[in-house]
mmCIF file with all atom_site columns, C-alpha atoms in Angstrom:
data_model
loop_
_atom_site.group_PDB
_atom_site.id
_atom_site.type_symbol
_atom_site.label_atom_id
_atom_site.label_alt_id
_atom_site.label_comp_id
_atom_site.label_asym_id
_atom_site.label_entity_id
_atom_site.label_seq_id
_atom_site.pdbx_PDB_ins_code
_atom_site.Cartn_x
_atom_site.Cartn_y
_atom_site.Cartn_z
_atom_site.occupancy
_atom_site.B_iso_or_equiv
_atom_site.pdbx_formal_charge
_atom_site.auth_seq_id
_atom_site.auth_comp_id
_atom_site.auth_asym_id
_atom_site.auth_atom_id
_atom_site.pdbx_PDB_model_num
ATOM 1   C CA . UNK A 1 1   ? 83.802  105.332 94.575  1.00 0.00 ? 1   UNK A CA 1
ATOM 2   C CA . UNK A 1 2   ? 86.212  105.448 91.648  1.00 0.00 ? 2   UNK A CA 1
ATOM 3   C CA . UNK A 1 3   ? 88.348  102.724 90.033  1.00 0.00 ? 3   UNK A CA 1
ATOM 4   C CA . UNK A 1 4   ? 91.001  103.573 92.626  1.00 0.00 ? 4   UNK A CA 1
ATOM 5   C CA . UNK A 1 5   ? 88.772  102.512 95.501  1.00 0.00 ? 5   UNK A CA 1
ATOM 6   C CA . UNK A 1 6   ? 89.225  105.937 97.128  1.00 0.00 ? 6   UNK A CA 1
ATOM 7   C CA . UNK A 1 7   ? 86.256  107.933 98.472  1.00 0.00 ? 7   UNK A CA 1
ATOM 8   C CA . UNK A 1 8   ? 84.857  110.658 96.225  1.00 0.00 ? 8   UNK A CA 1
ATOM 9   C CA . UNK A 1 9   ? 87.173  113.645 95.793  1.00 0.00 ? 9   UNK A CA 1
ATOM 10  C CA . UNK A 1 10  ? 90.361  111.742 96.655  1.00 0.00 ? 10  UNK A CA 1
ATOM 11  C CA . UNK A 1 11  ? 92.995  110.987 94.040  1.00 0.00 ? 11  UNK A CA 1
ATOM 12  C CA . UNK A 1 12  ? 96.365  109.297 93.783  1.00 0.00 ? 12  UNK A CA 1
ATOM 13  C CA . UNK A 1 13  ? 99.262  111.646 93.038  1.00 0.00 ? 13  UNK A CA 1
ATOM 14  C CA . UNK A 1 14  ? 102.981 111.044 92.719  1.00 0.00 ? 14  UNK A CA 1
ATOM 15  C CA . UNK A 1 15  ? 105.651 112.641 94.929  1.00 0.00 ? 15  UNK A CA 1
ATOM 16  C CA . UNK A 1 16  ? 108.641 113.676 92.856  1.00 0.00 ? 16  UNK A CA 1
ATOM 17  C CA . UNK A 1 17  ? 110.857 114.049 95.923  1.00 0.00 ? 17  UNK A CA 1
ATOM 18  C CA . UNK A 1 18  ? 110.162 110.578 97.328  1.00 0.00 ? 18  UNK A CA 1
ATOM 19  C CA . UNK A 1 19  ? 109.262 108.907 94.011  1.00 0.00 ? 19  UNK A CA 1
ATOM 20  C CA . UNK A 1 20  ? 106.184 107.388 95.664  1.00 0.00 ? 20  UNK A CA 1
ATOM 21  C CA . UNK A 1 21  ? 102.440 107.805 95.238  1.00 0.00 ? 21  UNK A CA 1
ATOM 22  C CA . UNK A 1 22  ? 100.351 109.580 97.886  1.00 0.00 ? 22  UNK A CA 1
ATOM 23  C CA . UNK A 1 23  ? 96.666  110.434 98.418  1.00 0.00 ? 23  UNK A CA 1
ATOM 24  C CA . UNK A 1 24  ? 95.286  113.937 97.837  1.00 0.00 ? 24  UNK A CA 1
ATOM 25  C CA . UNK A 1 25  ? 91.900  115.512 98.593  1.00 0.00 ? 25  UNK A CA 1
ATOM 26  C CA . UNK A 1 26  ? 91.564  118.613 96.391  1.00 0.00 ? 26  UNK A CA 1
ATOM 27  C CA . UNK A 1 27  ? 88.689  120.222 98.331  1.00 0.00 ? 27  UNK A CA 1
ATOM 28  C CA . UNK A 1 28  ? 90.813  120.691 101.466 1.00 0.00 ? 28  UNK A CA 1
ATOM 29  C CA . UNK A 1 29  ? 94.260  120.243 99.890  1.00 0.00 ? 29  UNK A CA 1
ATOM 30  C CA . UNK A 1 30  ? 94.873  117.449 102.412 1.00 0.00 ? 30  UNK A CA 1
ATOM 31  C CA . UNK A 1 31  ? 97.534  114.919 101.491 1.00 0.00 ? 31  UNK A CA 1
ATOM 32  C CA . UNK A 1 32  ? 98.496  111.642 103.133 1.00 0.00 ? 32  UNK A CA 1
ATOM 33  C CA . UNK A 1 33  ? 100.830 108.715 102.569 1.00 0.00 ? 33  UNK A CA 1
ATOM 34  C CA . UNK A 1 34  ? 98.068  106.450 103.881 1.00 0.00 ? 34  UNK A CA 1
ATOM 35  C CA . UNK A 1 35  ? 94.670  105.974 102.236 1.00 0.00 ? 35  UNK A CA 1
ATOM 36  C CA . UNK A 1 36  ? 91.702  107.846 103.720 1.00 0.00 ? 36  UNK A CA 1
ATOM 37  C CA . UNK A 1 37  ? 89.017  106.160 105.804 1.00 0.00 ? 37  UNK A CA 1
ATOM 38  C CA . UNK A 1 38  ? 86.293  104.370 103.799 1.00 0.00 ? 38  UNK A CA 1
ATOM 39  C CA . UNK A 1 39  ? 88.730  103.311 101.070 1.00 0.00 ? 39  UNK A CA 1
ATOM 40  C CA . UNK A 1 40  ? 87.902  100.039 99.304  1.00 0.00 ? 40  UNK A CA 1
ATOM 41  C CA . UNK A 1 41  ? 91.194  98.279  100.118 1.00 0.00 ? 41  UNK A CA 1
ATOM 42  C CA . UNK A 1 42  ? 90.854  95.559  97.475  1.00 0.00 ? 42  UNK A CA 1
ATOM 43  C CA . UNK A 1 43  ? 90.122  98.045  94.664  1.00 0.00 ? 43  UNK A CA 1
ATOM 44  C CA . UNK A 1 44  ? 93.002  100.257 95.804  1.00 0.00 ? 44  UNK A CA 1
ATOM 45  C CA . UNK A 1 45  ? 95.375  97.291  96.004  1.00 0.00 ? 45  UNK A CA 1
ATOM 46  C CA . UNK A 1 46  ? 94.540  96.292  92.406  1.00 0.00 ? 46  UNK A CA 1
ATOM 47  C CA . UNK A 1 47  ? 94.768  99.878  91.139  1.00 0.00 ? 47  UNK A CA 1
ATOM 48  C CA . UNK A 1 48  ? 98.120  100.549 92.821  1.00 0.00 ? 48  UNK A CA 1
ATOM 49  C CA . UNK A 1 49  ? 99.608  97.254  91.585  1.00 0.00 ? 49  UNK A CA 1
ATOM 50  C CA . UNK A 1 50  ? 98.578  98.121  88.016  1.00 0.00 ? 50  UNK A CA 1
ATOM 51  C CA . UNK A 1 51  ? 99.396  101.840 87.928  1.00 0.00 ? 51  UNK A CA 1
ATOM 52  C CA . UNK A 1 52  ? 101.952 102.635 90.633  1.00 0.00 ? 52  UNK A CA 1
ATOM 53  C CA . UNK A 1 53  ? 104.339 99.694  90.902  1.00 0.00 ? 53  UNK A CA 1
ATOM 54  C CA . UNK A 1 54  ? 107.779 99.299  89.446  1.00 0.00 ? 54  UNK A CA 1
ATOM 55  C CA . UNK A 1 55  ? 108.218 96.230  87.259  1.00 0.00 ? 55  UNK A CA 1
ATOM 56  C CA . UNK A 1 56  ? 111.767 95.589  88.374  1.00 0.00 ? 56  UNK A CA 1
ATOM 57  C CA . UNK A 1 57  ? 114.293 96.357  91.042  1.00 0.00 ? 57  UNK A CA 1
ATOM 58  C CA . UNK A 1 58  ? 116.395 99.236  89.692  1.00 0.00 ? 58  UNK A CA 1
ATOM 59  C CA . UNK A 1 59  ? 119.965 98.040  89.193  1.00 0.00 ? 59  UNK A CA 1
ATOM 60  C CA . UNK A 1 60  ? 120.952 101.535 88.047  1.00 0.00 ? 60  UNK A CA 1
ATOM 61  C CA . UNK A 1 61  ? 120.991 103.071 91.515  1.00 0.00 ? 61  UNK A CA 1
ATOM 62  C CA . UNK A 1 62  ? 124.347 104.675 92.324  1.00 0.00 ? 62  UNK A CA 1
ATOM 63  C CA . UNK A 1 63  ? 126.947 102.572 94.065  1.00 0.00 ? 63  UNK A CA 1
ATOM 64  C CA . UNK A 1 64  ? 126.623 102.558 97.848  1.00 0.00 ? 64  UNK A CA 1
ATOM 65  C CA . UNK A 1 65  ? 128.786 104.634 100.095 1.00 0.00 ? 65  UNK A CA 1
ATOM 66  C CA . UNK A 1 66  ? 131.122 102.802 102.423 1.00 0.00 ? 66  UNK A CA 1
ATOM 67  C CA . UNK A 1 67  ? 129.261 100.780 105.076 1.00 0.00 ? 67  UNK A CA 1
ATOM 68  C CA . UNK A 1 68  ? 125.880 100.834 103.324 1.00 0.00 ? 68  UNK A CA 1
ATOM 69  C CA . UNK A 1 69  ? 123.816 97.922  102.081 1.00 0.00 ? 69  UNK A CA 1
ATOM 70  C CA . UNK A 1 70  ? 120.729 97.674  99.892  1.00 0.00 ? 70  UNK A CA 1
ATOM 71  C CA . UNK A 1 71  ? 117.679 95.652  100.875 1.00 0.00 ? 71  UNK A CA 1
ATOM 72  C CA . UNK A 1 72  ? 114.046 95.066  100.051 1.00 0.00 ? 72  UNK A CA 1
ATOM 73  C CA . UNK A 1 73  ? 111.379 93.928  102.466 1.00 0.00 ? 73  UNK A CA 1
ATOM 74  C CA . UNK A 1 74  ? 107.827 92.720  102.765 1.00 0.00 ? 74  UNK A CA 1
ATOM 75  C CA . UNK A 1 75  ? 106.094 94.242  105.815 1.00 0.00 ? 75  UNK A CA 1
ATOM 76  C CA . UNK A 1 76  ? 102.885 93.020  107.404 1.00 0.00 ? 76  UNK A CA 1
ATOM 77  C CA . UNK A 1 77  ? 101.552 95.427  110.024 1.00 0.00 ? 77  UNK A CA 1
ATOM 78  C CA . UNK A 1 78  ? 99.225  94.585  112.904 1.00 0.00 ? 78  UNK A CA 1
ATOM 79  C CA . UNK A 1 79  ? 97.008  96.597  115.241 1.00 0.00 ? 79  UNK A CA 1
ATOM 80  C CA . UNK A 1 80  ? 99.868  97.110  117.716 1.00 0.00 ? 80  UNK A CA 1
ATOM 81  C CA . UNK A 1 81  ? 102.336 98.313  115.073 1.00 0.00 ? 81  UNK A CA 1
ATOM 82  C CA . UNK A 1 82  ? 103.878 101.752 115.468 1.00 0.00 ? 82  UNK A CA 1
ATOM 83  C CA . UNK A 1 83  ? 101.526 103.101 112.753 1.00 0.00 ? 83  UNK A CA 1
ATOM 84  C CA . UNK A 1 84  ? 98.653  100.638 112.198 1.00 0.00 ? 84  UNK A CA 1
ATOM 85  C CA . UNK A 1 85  ? 97.685  101.905 108.731 1.00 0.00 ? 85  UNK A CA 1
ATOM 86  C CA . UNK A 1 86  ? 99.096  101.531 105.245 1.00 0.00 ? 86  UNK A CA 1
ATOM 87  C CA . UNK A 1 87  ? 98.497  102.205 101.556 1.00 0.00 ? 87  UNK A CA 1
ATOM 88  C CA . UNK A 1 88  ? 96.488  98.959  101.553 1.00 0.00 ? 88  UNK A CA 1
ATOM 89  C CA . UNK A 1 89  ? 94.335  99.552  104.634 1.00 0.00 ? 89  UNK A CA 1
ATOM 90  C CA . UNK A 1 90  ? 93.373  102.809 106.340 1.00 0.00 ? 90  UNK A CA 1
ATOM 91  C CA . UNK A 1 91  ? 93.046  101.036 109.711 1.00 0.00 ? 91  UNK A CA 1
ATOM 92  C CA . UNK A 1 92  ? 94.800  97.757  110.377 1.00 0.00 ? 92  UNK A CA 1
ATOM 93  C CA . UNK A 1 93  ? 92.966  95.581  112.897 1.00 0.00 ? 93  UNK A CA 1
ATOM 94  C CA . UNK A 1 94  ? 94.707  92.199  112.548 1.00 0.00 ? 94  UNK A CA 1
ATOM 95  C CA . UNK A 1 95  ? 96.538  90.756  115.539 1.00 0.00 ? 95  UNK A CA 1
ATOM 96  C CA . UNK A 1 96  ? 100.280 90.216  115.641 1.00 0.00 ? 96  UNK A CA 1
ATOM 97  C CA . UNK A 1 97  ? 99.624  86.474  115.454 1.00 0.00 ? 97  UNK A CA 1
ATOM 98  C CA . UNK A 1 98  ? 97.521  86.938  112.294 1.00 0.00 ? 98  UNK A CA 1
ATOM 99  C CA . UNK A 1 99  ? 100.276 89.093  110.774 1.00 0.00 ? 99  UNK A CA 1
ATOM 100 C CA . UNK A 1 100 ? 102.826 86.355  111.544 1.00 0.00 ? 100 UNK A CA 1
ATOM 101 C CA . UNK A 1 101 ? 100.584 83.708  109.943 1.00 0.00 ? 101 UNK A CA 1
ATOM 102 C CA . UNK A 1 102 ? 100.295 85.836  106.783 1.00 0.00 ? 102 UNK A CA 1
ATOM 103 C CA . UNK A 1 103 ? 104.043 86.463  106.660 1.00 0.00 ? 103 UNK A CA 1
ATOM 104 C CA . UNK A 1 104 ? 104.891 82.782  107.187 1.00 0.00 ? 104 UNK A CA 1
ATOM 105 C CA . UNK A 1 105 ? 102.681 81.881  104.191 1.00 0.00 ? 105 UNK A CA 1
ATOM 106 C CA . UNK A 1 106 ? 104.522 84.484  102.120 1.00 0.00 ? 106 UNK A CA 1
ATOM 107 C CA . UNK A 1 107 ? 107.861 83.082  103.292 1.00 0.00 ? 107 UNK A CA 1
ATOM 108 C CA . UNK A 1 108 ? 106.797 79.576  102.189 1.00 0.00 ? 108 UNK A CA 1
ATOM 109 C CA . UNK A 1 109 ? 105.791 80.947  98.766  1.00 0.00 ? 109 UNK A CA 1
ATOM 110 C CA . UNK A 1 110 ? 109.185 82.657  98.381  1.00 0.00 ? 110 UNK A CA 1
ATOM 111 C CA . UNK A 1 111 ? 111.234 79.670  99.561  1.00 0.00 ? 111 UNK A CA 1
ATOM 112 C CA . UNK A 1 112 ? 109.307 77.318  97.246  1.00 0.00 ? 112 UNK A CA 1
ATOM 113 C CA . UNK A 1 113 ? 110.279 79.506  94.284  1.00 0.00 ? 113 UNK A CA 1
ATOM 114 C CA . UNK A 1 114 ? 106.664 80.260  93.316  1.00 0.00 ? 114 UNK A CA 1
ATOM 115 C CA . UNK A 1 115 ? 107.195 84.023  93.687  1.00 0.00 ? 115 UNK A CA 1
ATOM 116 C CA . UNK A 1 116 ? 109.985 86.372  94.672  1.00 0.00 ? 116 UNK A CA 1
ATOM 117 C CA . UNK A 1 117 ? 109.884 88.728  97.645  1.00 0.00 ? 117 UNK A CA 1
ATOM 118 C CA . UNK A 1 118 ? 109.625 91.644  95.189  1.00 0.00 ? 118 UNK A CA 1
ATOM 119 C CA . UNK A 1 119 ? 106.686 90.041  93.368  1.00 0.00 ? 119 UNK A CA 1
ATOM 120 C CA . UNK A 1 120 ? 104.782 89.610  96.643  1.00 0.00 ? 120 UNK A CA 1
ATOM 121 C CA . UNK A 1 121 ? 105.747 93.012  98.060  1.00 0.00 ? 121 UNK A CA 1
ATOM 122 C CA . UNK A 1 122 ? 103.994 94.836  95.195  1.00 0.00 ? 122 UNK A CA 1
ATOM 123 C CA . UNK A 1 123 ? 100.543 93.728  96.380  1.00 0.00 ? 123 UNK A CA 1
ATOM 124 C CA . UNK A 1 124 ? 101.056 92.351  99.898  1.00 0.00 ? 124 UNK A CA 1
ATOM 125 C CA . UNK A 1 125 ? 103.474 94.674  101.728 1.00 0.00 ? 125 UNK A CA 1
ATOM 126 C CA . UNK A 1 126 ? 102.085 97.343  104.060 1.00 0.00 ? 126 UNK A CA 1
ATOM 127 C CA . UNK A 1 127 ? 105.092 99.588  103.352 1.00 0.00 ? 127 UNK A CA 1
ATOM 128 C CA . UNK A 1 128 ? 105.030 102.330 100.722 1.00 0.00 ? 128 UNK A CA 1
ATOM 129 C CA . UNK A 1 129 ? 108.150 100.678 99.271  1.00 0.00 ? 129 UNK A CA 1
ATOM 130 C CA . UNK A 1 130 ? 105.748 98.086  97.810  1.00 0.00 ? 130 UNK A CA 1
ATOM 131 C CA . UNK A 1 131 ? 105.610 100.273 94.688  1.00 0.00 ? 131 UNK A CA 1
ATOM 132 C CA . UNK A 1 132 ? 109.329 99.639  94.266  1.00 0.00 ? 132 UNK A CA 1
ATOM 133 C CA . UNK A 1 133 ? 109.042 95.875  94.885  1.00 0.00 ? 133 UNK A CA 1
ATOM 134 C CA . UNK A 1 134 ? 109.967 96.490  98.529  1.00 0.00 ? 134 UNK A CA 1
ATOM 135 C CA . UNK A 1 135 ? 113.297 98.116  97.606  1.00 0.00 ? 135 UNK A CA 1
ATOM 136 C CA . UNK A 1 136 ? 114.450 100.447 100.385 1.00 0.00 ? 136 UNK A CA 1
ATOM 137 C CA . UNK A 1 137 ? 117.579 101.559 98.564  1.00 0.00 ? 137 UNK A CA 1
ATOM 138 C CA . UNK A 1 138 ? 120.911 101.869 100.359 1.00 0.00 ? 138 UNK A CA 1
ATOM 139 C CA . UNK A 1 139 ? 121.129 102.433 104.104 1.00 0.00 ? 139 UNK A CA 1
ATOM 140 C CA . UNK A 1 140 ? 123.746 102.252 106.807 1.00 0.00 ? 140 UNK A CA 1
ATOM 141 C CA . UNK A 1 141 ? 123.945 101.411 110.470 1.00 0.00 ? 141 UNK A CA 1
ATOM 142 C CA . UNK A 1 142 ? 121.648 103.628 112.505 1.00 0.00 ? 142 UNK A CA 1
ATOM 143 C CA . UNK A 1 143 ? 119.261 104.343 109.604 1.00 0.00 ? 143 UNK A CA 1
ATOM 144 C CA . UNK A 1 144 ? 116.698 101.619 110.408 1.00 0.00 ? 144 UNK A CA 1
ATOM 145 C CA . UNK A 1 145 ? 115.104 100.122 113.492 1.00 0.00 ? 145 UNK A CA 1
ATOM 146 C CA . UNK A 1 146 ? 117.703 98.023  115.319 1.00 0.00 ? 146 UNK A CA 1
ATOM 147 C CA . UNK A 1 147 ? 116.012 94.628  114.796 1.00 0.00 ? 147 UNK A CA 1
ATOM 148 C CA . UNK A 1 148 ? 115.606 95.305  111.083 1.00 0.00 ? 148 UNK A CA 1
ATOM 149 C CA . UNK A 1 149 ? 119.146 96.644  110.710 1.00 0.00 ? 149 UNK A CA 1
ATOM 150 C CA . UNK A 1 150 ? 120.745 93.692  112.516 1.00 0.00 ? 150 UNK A CA 1
ATOM 151 C CA . UNK A 1 151 ? 118.874 91.169  110.366 1.00 0.00 ? 151 UNK A CA 1
ATOM 152 C CA . UNK A 1 152 ? 119.593 93.012  107.094 1.00 0.00 ? 152 UNK A CA 1
ATOM 153 C CA . UNK A 1 153 ? 123.321 93.386  107.787 1.00 0.00 ? 153 UNK A CA 1
ATOM 154 C CA . UNK A 1 154 ? 123.572 89.693  108.767 1.00 0.00 ? 154 UNK A CA 1
ATOM 155 C CA . UNK A 1 155 ? 122.334 88.588  105.320 1.00 0.00 ? 155 UNK A CA 1
ATOM 156 C CA . UNK A 1 156 ? 124.531 87.955  102.293 1.00 0.00 ? 156 UNK A CA 1
ATOM 157 C CA . UNK A 1 157 ? 123.419 89.511  98.975  1.00 0.00 ? 157 UNK A CA 1
ATOM 158 C CA . UNK A 1 158 ? 120.572 87.408  97.542  1.00 0.00 ? 158 UNK A CA 1
ATOM 159 C CA . UNK A 1 159 ? 119.584 85.914  100.911 1.00 0.00 ? 159 UNK A CA 1
ATOM 160 C CA . UNK A 1 160 ? 116.095 86.291  102.398 1.00 0.00 ? 160 UNK A CA 1
ATOM 161 C CA . UNK A 1 161 ? 115.649 86.463  106.169 1.00 0.00 ? 161 UNK A CA 1
ATOM 162 C CA . UNK A 1 162 ? 113.222 84.538  108.272 1.00 0.00 ? 162 UNK A CA 1
ATOM 163 C CA . UNK A 1 163 ? 110.630 86.593  110.199 1.00 0.00 ? 163 UNK A CA 1
ATOM 164 C CA . UNK A 1 164 ? 111.976 89.807  111.701 1.00 0.00 ? 164 UNK A CA 1
ATOM 165 C CA . UNK A 1 165 ? 109.850 91.572  114.323 1.00 0.00 ? 165 UNK A CA 1
ATOM 166 C CA . UNK A 1 166 ? 110.102 95.355  114.777 1.00 0.00 ? 166 UNK A CA 1
ATOM 167 C CA . UNK A 1 167 ? 107.932 98.190  116.063 1.00 0.00 ? 167 UNK A CA 1
ATOM 168 C CA . UNK A 1 168 ? 106.620 98.594  112.498 1.00 0.00 ? 168 UNK A CA 1
ATOM 169 C CA . UNK A 1 169 ? 105.324 95.018  112.238 1.00 0.00 ? 169 UNK A CA 1
ATOM 170 C CA . UNK A 1 170 ? 106.731 91.736  110.926 1.00 0.00 ? 170 UNK A CA 1
ATOM 171 C CA . UNK A 1 171 ? 109.097 91.621  107.954 1.00 0.00 ? 171 UNK A CA 1
ATOM 172 C CA . UNK A 1 172 ? 110.875 89.402  105.505 1.00 0.00 ? 172 UNK A CA 1
ATOM 173 C CA . UNK A 1 173 ? 114.062 91.069  104.274 1.00 0.00 ? 173 UNK A CA 1
ATOM 174 C CA . UNK A 1 174 ? 116.030 90.384  101.117 1.00 0.00 ? 174 UNK A CA 1
ATOM 175 C CA . UNK A 1 175 ? 119.534 91.769  100.885 1.00 0.00 ? 175 UNK A CA 1
ATOM 176 C CA . UNK A 1 176 ? 120.040 93.151  97.391  1.00 0.00 ? 176 UNK A CA 1
ATOM 177 C CA . UNK A 1 177 ? 123.579 94.451  97.698  1.00 0.00 ? 177 UNK A CA 1
#
C-alpha cells in the first residue's frame, strides 16, 4: 500500500476535462471516480486533502448566466444512497441515521464559526467536489435533484442550509452566488 492508501498498482490521476482527480489502474487501464476496494480510507483522505484540494473557492469563475446560482455542499452518503461509495470510502455501510448524526455535528461546527463548510468539505464530504471545497459551480433549475435545487435556490448568498435529504445522501448547502 502506498502513501495514497490505494492498493498496489493504483494511482491518482487528474482529469483535465472535469478538473478533478480520479483513480487509475495501469495494468488494466481501468479508471474510476471512486476508490477501488481495499483502499485505506484514512490514508487516502489525508493524501487527497494534502495533494488534490483547492485552498480557496475560486472567485474568478465567469459570471452566471441568467437564472443560475452558485453553491457548495458537504455530502454525507449512507448505505441506501443512490451510489453508496465515494472518494473517501469504496463501500459506504453507515445508516441514514448515522449519516444524519455526522452531518448535524458538522452543521454545529459551521454555525459555531469553528470551521467553514468549505474547510470541512475538503476532508469530510463524500462528493468529488470536496477537492474544490464543495464548490459545484453555477447551475440552474433542473440541473440538480429537486430537493437539493429547492433548498439551494431558497438560500441567500452566504447562507448555509439546514440538513437537506436527497437520493444522494444528506447535505449541507452554502449558496455562494
